[in-house]
Short mmCIF file of C-alpha atoms and ligand atoms in Angstrom, two decimals:
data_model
loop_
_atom_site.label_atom_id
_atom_site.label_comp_id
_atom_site.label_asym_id
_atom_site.label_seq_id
_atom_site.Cartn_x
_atom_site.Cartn_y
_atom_site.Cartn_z
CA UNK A 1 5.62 -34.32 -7.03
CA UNK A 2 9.33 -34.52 -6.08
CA UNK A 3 11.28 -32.09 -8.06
CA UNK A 4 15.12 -31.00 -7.09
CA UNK A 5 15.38 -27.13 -6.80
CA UNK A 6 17.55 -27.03 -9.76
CA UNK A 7 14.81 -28.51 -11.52
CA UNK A 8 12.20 -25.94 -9.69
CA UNK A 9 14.82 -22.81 -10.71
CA UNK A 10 15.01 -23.94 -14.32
CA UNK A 11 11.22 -23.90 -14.62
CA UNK A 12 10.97 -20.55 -12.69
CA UNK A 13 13.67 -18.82 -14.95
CA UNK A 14 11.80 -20.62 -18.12
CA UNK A 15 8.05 -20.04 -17.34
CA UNK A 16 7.64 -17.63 -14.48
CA UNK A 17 7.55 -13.59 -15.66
CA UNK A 18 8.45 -11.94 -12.54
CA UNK A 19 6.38 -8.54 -11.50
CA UNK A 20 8.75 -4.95 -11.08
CA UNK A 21 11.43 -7.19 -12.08
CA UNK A 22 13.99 -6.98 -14.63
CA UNK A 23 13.95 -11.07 -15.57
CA UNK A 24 17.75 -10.48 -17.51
CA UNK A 25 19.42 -9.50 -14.42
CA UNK A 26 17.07 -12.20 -12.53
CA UNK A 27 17.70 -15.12 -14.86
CA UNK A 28 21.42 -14.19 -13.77
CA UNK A 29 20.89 -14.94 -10.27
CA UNK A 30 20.10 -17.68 -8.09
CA UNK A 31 16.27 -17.44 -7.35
CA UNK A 32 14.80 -18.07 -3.37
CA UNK A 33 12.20 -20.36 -4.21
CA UNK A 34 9.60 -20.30 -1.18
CA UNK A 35 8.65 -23.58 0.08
CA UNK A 36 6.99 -22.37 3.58
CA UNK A 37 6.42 -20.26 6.37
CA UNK A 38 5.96 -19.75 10.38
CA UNK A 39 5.36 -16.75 12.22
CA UNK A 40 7.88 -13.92 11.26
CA UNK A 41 9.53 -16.07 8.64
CA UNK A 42 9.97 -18.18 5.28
CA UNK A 43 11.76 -21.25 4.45
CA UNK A 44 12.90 -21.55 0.99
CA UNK A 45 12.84 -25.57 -0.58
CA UNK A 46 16.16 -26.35 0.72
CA UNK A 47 14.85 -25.22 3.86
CA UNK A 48 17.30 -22.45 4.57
CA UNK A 49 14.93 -20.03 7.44
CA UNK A 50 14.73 -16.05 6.22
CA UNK A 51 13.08 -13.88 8.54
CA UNK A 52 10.49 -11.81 6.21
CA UNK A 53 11.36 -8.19 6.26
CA UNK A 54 8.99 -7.33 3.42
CA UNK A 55 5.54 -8.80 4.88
CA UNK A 56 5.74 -10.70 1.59
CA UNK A 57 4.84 -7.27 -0.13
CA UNK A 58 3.27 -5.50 3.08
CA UNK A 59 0.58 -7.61 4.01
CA UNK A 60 1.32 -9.99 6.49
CA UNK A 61 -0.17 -9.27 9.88
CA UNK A 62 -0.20 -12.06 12.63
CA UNK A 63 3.10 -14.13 10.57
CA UNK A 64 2.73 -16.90 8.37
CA UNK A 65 0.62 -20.10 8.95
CA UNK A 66 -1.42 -18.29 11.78
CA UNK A 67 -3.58 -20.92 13.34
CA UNK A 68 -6.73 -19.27 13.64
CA UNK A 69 -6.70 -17.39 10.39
CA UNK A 70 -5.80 -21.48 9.04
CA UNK A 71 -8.63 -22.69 10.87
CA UNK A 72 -10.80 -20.04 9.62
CA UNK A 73 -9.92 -20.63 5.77
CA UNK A 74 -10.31 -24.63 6.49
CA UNK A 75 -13.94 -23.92 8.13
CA UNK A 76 -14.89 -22.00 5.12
CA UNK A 77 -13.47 -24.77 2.85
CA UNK A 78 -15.69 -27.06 4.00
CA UNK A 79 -18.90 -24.97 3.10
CA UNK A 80 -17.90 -23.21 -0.04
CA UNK A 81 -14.70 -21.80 -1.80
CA UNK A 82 -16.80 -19.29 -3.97
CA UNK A 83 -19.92 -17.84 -5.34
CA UNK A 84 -20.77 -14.65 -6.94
CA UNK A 85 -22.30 -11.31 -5.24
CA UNK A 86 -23.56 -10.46 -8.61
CA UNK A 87 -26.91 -10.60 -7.51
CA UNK A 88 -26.38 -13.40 -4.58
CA UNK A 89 -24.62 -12.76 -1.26
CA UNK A 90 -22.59 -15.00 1.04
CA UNK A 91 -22.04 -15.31 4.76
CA UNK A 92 -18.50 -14.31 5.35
CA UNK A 93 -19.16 -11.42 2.71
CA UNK A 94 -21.76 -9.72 5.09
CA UNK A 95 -20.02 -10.20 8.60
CA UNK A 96 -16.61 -8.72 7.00
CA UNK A 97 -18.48 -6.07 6.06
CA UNK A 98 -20.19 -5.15 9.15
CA UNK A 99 -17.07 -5.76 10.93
CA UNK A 100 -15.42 -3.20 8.30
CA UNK A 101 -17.79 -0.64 8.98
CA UNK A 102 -17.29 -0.72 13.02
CA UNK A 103 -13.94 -0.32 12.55
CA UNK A 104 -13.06 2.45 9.44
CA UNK A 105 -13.53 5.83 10.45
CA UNK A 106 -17.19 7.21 11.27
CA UNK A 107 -19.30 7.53 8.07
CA UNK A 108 -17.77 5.10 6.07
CA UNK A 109 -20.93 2.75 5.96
CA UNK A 110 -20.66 0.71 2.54
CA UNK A 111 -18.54 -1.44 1.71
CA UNK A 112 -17.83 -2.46 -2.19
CA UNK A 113 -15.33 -5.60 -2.67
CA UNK A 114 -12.94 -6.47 -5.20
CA UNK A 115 -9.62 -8.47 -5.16
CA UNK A 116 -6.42 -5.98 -5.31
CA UNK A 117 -5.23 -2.51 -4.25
CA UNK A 118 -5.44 -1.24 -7.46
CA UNK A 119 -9.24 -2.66 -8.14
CA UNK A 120 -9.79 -1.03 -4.88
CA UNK A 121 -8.83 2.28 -6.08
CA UNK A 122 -10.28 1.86 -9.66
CA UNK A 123 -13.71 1.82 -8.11
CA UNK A 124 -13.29 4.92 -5.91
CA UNK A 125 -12.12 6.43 -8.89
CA UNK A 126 -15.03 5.53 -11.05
CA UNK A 127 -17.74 5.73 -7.90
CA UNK A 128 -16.44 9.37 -7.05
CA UNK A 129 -16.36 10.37 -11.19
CA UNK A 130 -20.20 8.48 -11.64
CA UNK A 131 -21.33 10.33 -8.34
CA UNK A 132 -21.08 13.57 -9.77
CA UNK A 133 -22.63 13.00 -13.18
CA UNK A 134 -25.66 11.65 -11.09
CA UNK A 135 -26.21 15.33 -9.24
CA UNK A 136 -28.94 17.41 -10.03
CA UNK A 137 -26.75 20.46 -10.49
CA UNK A 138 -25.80 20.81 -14.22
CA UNK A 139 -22.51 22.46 -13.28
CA UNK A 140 -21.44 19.10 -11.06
CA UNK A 141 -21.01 17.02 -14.38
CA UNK A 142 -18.02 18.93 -15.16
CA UNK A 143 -16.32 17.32 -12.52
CA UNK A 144 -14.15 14.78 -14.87
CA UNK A 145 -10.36 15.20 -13.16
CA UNK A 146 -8.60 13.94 -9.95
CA UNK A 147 -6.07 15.72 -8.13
CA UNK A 148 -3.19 12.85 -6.79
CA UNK A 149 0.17 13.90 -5.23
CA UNK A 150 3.59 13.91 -7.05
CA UNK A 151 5.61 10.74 -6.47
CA UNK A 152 1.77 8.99 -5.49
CA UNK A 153 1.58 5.26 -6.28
CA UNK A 154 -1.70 3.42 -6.24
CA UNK A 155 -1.89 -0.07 -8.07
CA UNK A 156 -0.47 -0.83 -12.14
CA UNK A 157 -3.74 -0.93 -13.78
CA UNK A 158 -4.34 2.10 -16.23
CA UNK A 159 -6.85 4.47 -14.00
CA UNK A 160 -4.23 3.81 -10.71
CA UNK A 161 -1.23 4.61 -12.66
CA UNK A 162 -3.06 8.04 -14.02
CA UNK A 163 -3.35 9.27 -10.64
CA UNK A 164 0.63 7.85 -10.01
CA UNK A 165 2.53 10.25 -9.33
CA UNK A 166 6.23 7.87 -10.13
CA UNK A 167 8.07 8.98 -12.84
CA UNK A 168 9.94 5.15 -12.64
CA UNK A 169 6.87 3.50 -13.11
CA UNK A 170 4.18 5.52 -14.91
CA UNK A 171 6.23 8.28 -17.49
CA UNK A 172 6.26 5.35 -19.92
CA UNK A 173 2.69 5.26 -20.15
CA UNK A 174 1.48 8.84 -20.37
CA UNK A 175 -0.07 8.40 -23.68
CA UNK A 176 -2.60 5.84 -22.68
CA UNK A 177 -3.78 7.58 -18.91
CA UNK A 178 -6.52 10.19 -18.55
CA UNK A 179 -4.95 13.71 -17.07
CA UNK A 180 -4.30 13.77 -13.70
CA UNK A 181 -3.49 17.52 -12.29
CA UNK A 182 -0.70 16.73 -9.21
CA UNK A 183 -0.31 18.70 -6.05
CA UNK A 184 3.58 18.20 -4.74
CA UNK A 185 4.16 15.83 -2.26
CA UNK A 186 4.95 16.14 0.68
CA UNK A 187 8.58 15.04 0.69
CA UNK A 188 10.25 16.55 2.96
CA UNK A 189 13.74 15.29 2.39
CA UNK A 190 14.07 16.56 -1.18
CA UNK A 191 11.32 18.92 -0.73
CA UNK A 192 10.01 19.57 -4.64
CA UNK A 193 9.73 23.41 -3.52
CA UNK A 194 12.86 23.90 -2.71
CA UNK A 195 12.40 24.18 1.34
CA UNK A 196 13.76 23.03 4.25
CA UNK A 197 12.09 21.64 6.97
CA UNK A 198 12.66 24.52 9.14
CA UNK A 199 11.90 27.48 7.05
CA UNK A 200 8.60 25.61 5.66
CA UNK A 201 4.97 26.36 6.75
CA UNK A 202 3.68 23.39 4.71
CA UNK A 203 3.70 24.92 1.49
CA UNK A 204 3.05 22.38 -0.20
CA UNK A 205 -1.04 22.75 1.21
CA UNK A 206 -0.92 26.07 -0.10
CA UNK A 207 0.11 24.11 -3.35
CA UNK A 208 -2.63 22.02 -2.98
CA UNK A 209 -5.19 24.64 -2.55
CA UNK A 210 -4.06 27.17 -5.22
CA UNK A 211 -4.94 23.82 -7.50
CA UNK A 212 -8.62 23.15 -5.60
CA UNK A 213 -8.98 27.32 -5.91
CA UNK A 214 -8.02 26.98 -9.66
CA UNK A 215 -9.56 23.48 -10.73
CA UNK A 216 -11.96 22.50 -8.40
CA UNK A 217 -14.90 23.12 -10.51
CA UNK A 218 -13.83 20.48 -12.63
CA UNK A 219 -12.31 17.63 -10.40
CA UNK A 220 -14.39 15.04 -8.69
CA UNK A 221 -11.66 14.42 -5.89
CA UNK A 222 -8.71 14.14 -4.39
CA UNK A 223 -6.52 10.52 -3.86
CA UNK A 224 -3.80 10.71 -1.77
CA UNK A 225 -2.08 7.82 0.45
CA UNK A 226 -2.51 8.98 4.10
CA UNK A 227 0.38 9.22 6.48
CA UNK A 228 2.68 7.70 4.24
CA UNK A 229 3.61 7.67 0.37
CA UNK A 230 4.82 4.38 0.75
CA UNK A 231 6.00 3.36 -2.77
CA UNK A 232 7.36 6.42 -3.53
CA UNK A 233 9.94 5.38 -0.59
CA UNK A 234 7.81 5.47 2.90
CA UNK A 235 7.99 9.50 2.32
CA UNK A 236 6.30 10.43 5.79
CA UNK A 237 3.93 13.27 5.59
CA UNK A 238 4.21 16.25 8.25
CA UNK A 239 1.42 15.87 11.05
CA UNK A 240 -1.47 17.77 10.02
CA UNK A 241 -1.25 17.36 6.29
CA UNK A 242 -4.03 15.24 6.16
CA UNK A 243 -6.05 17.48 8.28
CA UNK A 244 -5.49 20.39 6.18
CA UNK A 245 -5.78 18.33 2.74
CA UNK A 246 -9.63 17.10 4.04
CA UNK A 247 -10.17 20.69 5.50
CA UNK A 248 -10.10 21.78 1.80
CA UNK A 249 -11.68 19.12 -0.06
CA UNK A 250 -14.67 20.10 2.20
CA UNK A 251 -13.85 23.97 1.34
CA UNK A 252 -13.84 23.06 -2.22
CA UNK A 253 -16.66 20.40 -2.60
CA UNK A 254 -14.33 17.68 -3.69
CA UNK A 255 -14.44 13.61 -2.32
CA UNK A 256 -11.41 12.81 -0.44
CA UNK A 257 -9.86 9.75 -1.20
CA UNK A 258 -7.76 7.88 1.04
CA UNK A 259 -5.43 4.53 -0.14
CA UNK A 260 -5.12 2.84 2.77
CA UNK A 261 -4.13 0.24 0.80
CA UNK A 262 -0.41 0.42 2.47
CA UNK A 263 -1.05 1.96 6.03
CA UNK A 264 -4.76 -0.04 7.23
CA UNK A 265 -4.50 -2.62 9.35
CA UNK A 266 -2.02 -1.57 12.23
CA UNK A 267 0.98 -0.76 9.78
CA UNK A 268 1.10 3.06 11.26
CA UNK A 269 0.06 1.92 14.64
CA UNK A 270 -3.15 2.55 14.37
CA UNK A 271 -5.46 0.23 12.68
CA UNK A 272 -6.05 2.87 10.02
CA UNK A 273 -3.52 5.67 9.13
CA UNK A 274 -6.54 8.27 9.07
CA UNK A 275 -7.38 7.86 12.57
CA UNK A 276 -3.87 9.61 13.42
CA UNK A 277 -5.73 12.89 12.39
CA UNK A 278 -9.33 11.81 12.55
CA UNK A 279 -10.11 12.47 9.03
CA UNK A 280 -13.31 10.77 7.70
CA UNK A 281 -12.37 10.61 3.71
CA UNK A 282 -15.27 10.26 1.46
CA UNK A 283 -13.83 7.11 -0.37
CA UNK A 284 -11.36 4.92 1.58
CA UNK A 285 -9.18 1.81 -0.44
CA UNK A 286 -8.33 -0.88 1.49
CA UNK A 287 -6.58 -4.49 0.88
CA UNK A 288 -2.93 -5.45 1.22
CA UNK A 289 -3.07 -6.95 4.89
CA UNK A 290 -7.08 -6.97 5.08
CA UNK A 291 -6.59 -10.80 5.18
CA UNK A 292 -3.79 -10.95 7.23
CA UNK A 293 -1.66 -11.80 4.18
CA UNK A 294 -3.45 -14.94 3.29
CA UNK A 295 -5.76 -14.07 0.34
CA UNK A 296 -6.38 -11.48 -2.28
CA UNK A 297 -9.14 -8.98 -1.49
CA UNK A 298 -10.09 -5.28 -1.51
CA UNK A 299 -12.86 -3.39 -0.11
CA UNK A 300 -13.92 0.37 -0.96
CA UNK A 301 -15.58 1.92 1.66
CA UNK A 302 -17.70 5.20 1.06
CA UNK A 303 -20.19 6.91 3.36
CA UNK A 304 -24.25 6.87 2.95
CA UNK A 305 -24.42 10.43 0.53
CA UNK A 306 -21.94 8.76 -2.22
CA UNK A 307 -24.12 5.33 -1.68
CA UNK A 308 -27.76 7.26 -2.31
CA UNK A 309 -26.61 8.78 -5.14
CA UNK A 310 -26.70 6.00 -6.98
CA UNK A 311 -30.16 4.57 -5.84
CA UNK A 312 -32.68 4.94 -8.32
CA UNK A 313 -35.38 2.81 -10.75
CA UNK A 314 -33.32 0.95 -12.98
CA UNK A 315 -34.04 2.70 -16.10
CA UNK A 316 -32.36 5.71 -14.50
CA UNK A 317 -29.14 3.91 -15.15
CA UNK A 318 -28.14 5.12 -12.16
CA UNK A 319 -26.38 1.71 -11.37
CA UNK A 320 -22.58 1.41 -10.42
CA UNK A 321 -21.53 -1.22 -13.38
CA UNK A 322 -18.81 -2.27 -11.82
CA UNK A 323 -17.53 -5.90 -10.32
CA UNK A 324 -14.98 -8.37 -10.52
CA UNK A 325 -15.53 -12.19 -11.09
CA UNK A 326 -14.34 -12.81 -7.75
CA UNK A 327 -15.69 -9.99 -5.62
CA UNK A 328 -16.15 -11.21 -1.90
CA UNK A 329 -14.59 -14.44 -1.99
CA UNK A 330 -15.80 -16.28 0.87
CA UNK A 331 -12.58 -18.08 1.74
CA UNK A 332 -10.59 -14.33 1.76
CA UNK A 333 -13.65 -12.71 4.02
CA UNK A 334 -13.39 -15.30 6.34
CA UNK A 335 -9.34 -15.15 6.41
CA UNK A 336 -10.23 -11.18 6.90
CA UNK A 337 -12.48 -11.57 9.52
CA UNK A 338 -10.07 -14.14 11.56
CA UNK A 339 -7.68 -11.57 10.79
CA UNK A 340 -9.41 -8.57 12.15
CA UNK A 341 -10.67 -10.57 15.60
CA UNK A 342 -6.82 -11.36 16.42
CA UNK A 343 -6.35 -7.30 15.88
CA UNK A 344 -9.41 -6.63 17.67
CA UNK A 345 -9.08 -9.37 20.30
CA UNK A 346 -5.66 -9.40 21.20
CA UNK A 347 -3.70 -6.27 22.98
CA UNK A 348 -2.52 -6.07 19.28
CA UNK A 349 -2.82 -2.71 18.83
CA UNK A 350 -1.40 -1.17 21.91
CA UNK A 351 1.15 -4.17 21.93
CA UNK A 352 3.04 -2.32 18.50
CA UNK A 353 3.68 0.83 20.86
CA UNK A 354 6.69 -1.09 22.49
CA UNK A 355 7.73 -2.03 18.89
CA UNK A 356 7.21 0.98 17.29
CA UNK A 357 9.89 2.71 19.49
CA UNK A 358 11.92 0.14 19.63
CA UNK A 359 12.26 0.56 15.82
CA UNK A 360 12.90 4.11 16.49
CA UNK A 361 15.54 3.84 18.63
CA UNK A 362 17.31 1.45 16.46
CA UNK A 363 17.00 3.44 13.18
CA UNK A 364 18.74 5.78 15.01
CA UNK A 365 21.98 4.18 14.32
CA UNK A 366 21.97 4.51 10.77
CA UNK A 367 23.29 7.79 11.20
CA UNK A 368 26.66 6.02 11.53
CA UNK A 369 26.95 5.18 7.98
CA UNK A 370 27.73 7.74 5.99
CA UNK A 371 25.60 6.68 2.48
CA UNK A 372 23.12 6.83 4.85
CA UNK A 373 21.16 10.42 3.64
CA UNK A 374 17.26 10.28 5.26
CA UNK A 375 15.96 7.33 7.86
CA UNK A 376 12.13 7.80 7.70
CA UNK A 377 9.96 5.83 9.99
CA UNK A 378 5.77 5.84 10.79
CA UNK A 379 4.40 2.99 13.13
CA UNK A 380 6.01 -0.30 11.55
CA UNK A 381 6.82 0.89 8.31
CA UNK A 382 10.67 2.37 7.67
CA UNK A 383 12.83 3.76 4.38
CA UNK A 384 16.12 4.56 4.52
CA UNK A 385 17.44 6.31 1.67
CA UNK A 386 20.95 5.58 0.50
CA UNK A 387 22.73 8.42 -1.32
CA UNK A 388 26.29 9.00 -2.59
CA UNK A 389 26.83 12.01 -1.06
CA UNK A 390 25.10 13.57 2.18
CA UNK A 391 26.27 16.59 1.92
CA UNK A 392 24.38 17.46 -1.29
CA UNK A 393 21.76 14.53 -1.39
CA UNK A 394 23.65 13.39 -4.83
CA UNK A 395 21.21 10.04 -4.90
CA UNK A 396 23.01 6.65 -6.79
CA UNK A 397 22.63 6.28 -10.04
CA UNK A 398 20.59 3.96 -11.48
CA UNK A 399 22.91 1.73 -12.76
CA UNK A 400 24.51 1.08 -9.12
CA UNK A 401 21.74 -1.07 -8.42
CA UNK A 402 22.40 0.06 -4.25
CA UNK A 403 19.74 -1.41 -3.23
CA UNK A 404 19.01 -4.57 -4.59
CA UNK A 405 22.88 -4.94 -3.55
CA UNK A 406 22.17 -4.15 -0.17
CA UNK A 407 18.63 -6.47 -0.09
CA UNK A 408 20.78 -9.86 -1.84
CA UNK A 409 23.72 -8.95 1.15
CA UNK A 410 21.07 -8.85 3.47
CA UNK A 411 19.67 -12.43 2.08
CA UNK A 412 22.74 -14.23 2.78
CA UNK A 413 22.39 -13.41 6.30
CA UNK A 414 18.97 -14.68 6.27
CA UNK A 415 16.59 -11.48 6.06
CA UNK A 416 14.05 -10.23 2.76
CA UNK A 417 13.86 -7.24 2.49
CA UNK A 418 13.52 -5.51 -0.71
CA UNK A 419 14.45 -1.73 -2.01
CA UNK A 420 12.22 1.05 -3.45
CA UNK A 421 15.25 2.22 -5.91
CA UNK A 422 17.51 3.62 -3.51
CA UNK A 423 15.36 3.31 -0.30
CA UNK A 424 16.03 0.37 2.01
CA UNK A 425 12.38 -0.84 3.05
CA UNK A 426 12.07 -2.19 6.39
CA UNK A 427 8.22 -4.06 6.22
CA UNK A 428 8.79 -5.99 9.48
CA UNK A 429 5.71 -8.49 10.05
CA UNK A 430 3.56 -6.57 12.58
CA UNK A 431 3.64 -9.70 15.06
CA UNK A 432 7.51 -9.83 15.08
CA UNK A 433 9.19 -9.98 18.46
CA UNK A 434 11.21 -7.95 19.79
CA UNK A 435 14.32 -9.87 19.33
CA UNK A 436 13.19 -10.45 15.96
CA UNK A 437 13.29 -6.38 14.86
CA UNK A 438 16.71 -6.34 16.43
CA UNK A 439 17.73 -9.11 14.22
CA UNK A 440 15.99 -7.71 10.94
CA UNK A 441 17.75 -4.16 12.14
CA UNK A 442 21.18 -5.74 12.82
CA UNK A 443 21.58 -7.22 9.76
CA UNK A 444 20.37 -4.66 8.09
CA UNK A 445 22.71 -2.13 9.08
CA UNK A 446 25.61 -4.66 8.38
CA UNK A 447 24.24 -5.18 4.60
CA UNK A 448 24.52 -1.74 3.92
CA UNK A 449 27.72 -0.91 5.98
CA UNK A 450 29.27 -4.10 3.37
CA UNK A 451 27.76 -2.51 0.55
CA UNK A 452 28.65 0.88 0.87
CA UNK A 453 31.93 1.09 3.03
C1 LIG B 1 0.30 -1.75 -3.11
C2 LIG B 1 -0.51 -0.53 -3.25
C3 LIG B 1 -1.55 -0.46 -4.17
C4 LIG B 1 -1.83 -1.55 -5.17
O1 LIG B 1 -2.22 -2.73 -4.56
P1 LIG B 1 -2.22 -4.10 -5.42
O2 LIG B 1 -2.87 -5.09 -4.51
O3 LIG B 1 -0.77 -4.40 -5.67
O4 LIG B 1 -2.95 -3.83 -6.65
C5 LIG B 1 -2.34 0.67 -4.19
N1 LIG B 1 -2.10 1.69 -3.34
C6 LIG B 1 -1.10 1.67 -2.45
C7 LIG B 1 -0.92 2.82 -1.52
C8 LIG B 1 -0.25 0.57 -2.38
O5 LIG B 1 0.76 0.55 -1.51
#
């Protein structure tokens, strides 16, 4: 079909309902309508070339139109696009799998698909809350509640956004969510106790396990988004956090449930953000770049005791009725699995060191502008949070609209990125060059030197 792109942005503005975005302001502005991509960037239909600072929403591993993962999706094409693990299984299904389970954490041995981050947490949700009810111990049913952090974001369906923590994106529908008791994050830069990073001894654990001491005879577990809050603005937890948070689930007798929806797959520098502290959770969510950035899948991985409760005769109704139409798609487990061998084959891994630092050193720099009030980095994930005044963290208001000034500056100088309110998200694809980070950094630092100075 040959249509001019002032056809194509007429239909977009018409048809097209836009997610987390506000389609008056939208409809105002000229739309980048994405026509392709290669390696670390897009081409929009004119065929101006952006460099993709966002991962296309955090999930793009090896860059776009990655041969191998291609090949793999064309191989699969050619023997079957879908069928149903409701009762059947499929090839690529059972290898990703397998290959899952060598590579999460120890213990994590089952794997239960579905097709987005917030499916993916849905079903630890409801496999952690059904796994009590099924324990011998009468007093174990009482364990109806989750504990999430403050300022915790895990996927826009209705059981994710109860254990959100975002005031932004979740007040609005506290009438329809189940209760949710929150432990504070921890955020250091505007610290919700009131501390400093100096004079703190990680309160906010002793938070956390004032709630477990208080509640935990009525909460089935604990969600939290290891390493990183990343919606909430890439808030970067202190080192050991984790540790202690899984230290006291055990105390307490409470799953621990990790969203690695944002950090798996190499985003922290490791391939999983729990490995930083080796922490085994109970539950782990996974999906975002599982595929590489090609397809849309989830998997929720939980360990053989959580699994075996839920074996029984089937009038025990002991079943987990729970499953998506499109659970294990072949053509996204084999785009997963092509995905995984170029992480696992490659010197991928160790390769993001170099990157990683480079990153560092570059953030660095920020400093220099003087909206500039927090620079937060972990592996090849990066905020940097505007404000109007350093000295007394006074943040923009609202109506400013910083950041998506900064983000459409930025776009005229050929990088996406996009903003998390007033945080500038840098969501570099993990197989960018070198010279290719400079570039995202450099203009970068420009947009928001124009924008604010
Ligand atoms: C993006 C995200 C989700 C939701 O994933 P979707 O695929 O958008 O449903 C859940 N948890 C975390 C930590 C995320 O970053």
């Amino acid at each position: 079909m040959n249509v001019t792109r002032e056809q194509m942005e007429i239909w977009d503005k018409e048809y097209v309902w836009h997610p987390f975005t506000q389609m008056k302001e939208y409809r105002g502005e000229k739309p980048l309508i994405v026509d392709r991509g290669e390696g670390s960037f897009l081409f929009d239909i004119e065929g101006n070339r952006y460099l993709d600072g966002t991962s296309s929403l955090w999930v793009t591993v090896h860059g776009h139109k990655k041969e191998e993962i291609n090949a793999a999706v064309r191989e699969q094409l050619d023997r079957v696009a879908h069928s149903t693990l409701l009762g059947l299984a499929n090839v690529p299904s059972i290898l990703l799998a397998k290959k899952l389970v060598e590579i999460t954490p120890p213990g994590l041995n089952k794997v239960f698909y579905s097709d987005s981050g917030a499916t993916s947490v849905e079903i630890a949700l409801k496999i952690a809350y059904q796994y009590w009810q099924q324990q011998g111990r009468e007093e174990y049913r009482a364990r109806h509640k989750f504990i999430s952090l403050t300022e915790a974001y895990h996927g826009d369906t209705i059981g994710s956004v109860s254990v959100g923590g975002m005031e932004l994106f979740h007040s609005k529908f506290r009438p329809l969510l189940f209760e949710t008791l929150h432990a504070p994050a921890p955020y250091c830069y505007r610290c919700p106790l009131g501390k400093s990073r100096s004079g703190c001894d990680t309160d906010c654990i002793k938070e956390l396990e004032q709630l477990l001491g208080r509640h935990h005879r009525e909460v089935a577990g604990l969600v939290l988004e290891p390493a990183v809050q990343g919606a909430a603005g890439i808030l970067v937890a202190p080192e050991g956090y984790l540790t202690a948070a899984g230290r006291l689930c055990r105390k307490y007798n409470v799953l621990l449930i990790a969203d690695e929806v944002a950090v798996g797959f190499g985003r922290t520098g490791r391939i999983f953000a729990c490995e930083h502290e080796n922490v085994t959770p109970d539950l782990m969510c996974v999906a975002k770049g599982i595929t590489g950035g090609y397809l849309p899948l989830a998997a929720t991985l939980t360990t053989d005791t959580v699994y075996n409760a839920f074996l029984g005769e089937t009038d025990e109704y002991k079943t987990f009725y729970h499953g998506h139409t499109y659970t294990g798609n072949p053509l996204a487990c084999a785009a997963a699995l092509a995905s995984l061998e170029l992480i696992e084959r490659t010197d991928f891994i160790s390769g993001m060191g170099e990157k990683i630092s480079f990153l560092s050193g570059a953030l660095g720099r920020f400093w220099n502008l003087k909206h500039v009030g927090d620079i937060r980095q972990k592996g090849m994930m990066a905020g940097i949070e505007l404000v109007e005044d350093r000295s007394d963290k006074k943040p923009y208001p609202a109506g400013a609209n910083i950041g998506h000034r900064v983000i459409l500056e930025a776009r005229k100088n050929g990088l996406i990125i996009r903003p998390l309110g007033n945080v500038i998200v840098l969501m570099p694809v993990l197989s960018m060059s070198l010279s290719e980070l400079e570039d995202m950094v450099n203009i970068t630092y420009s947009a928001i030197k124009t924008v604010t100075e």
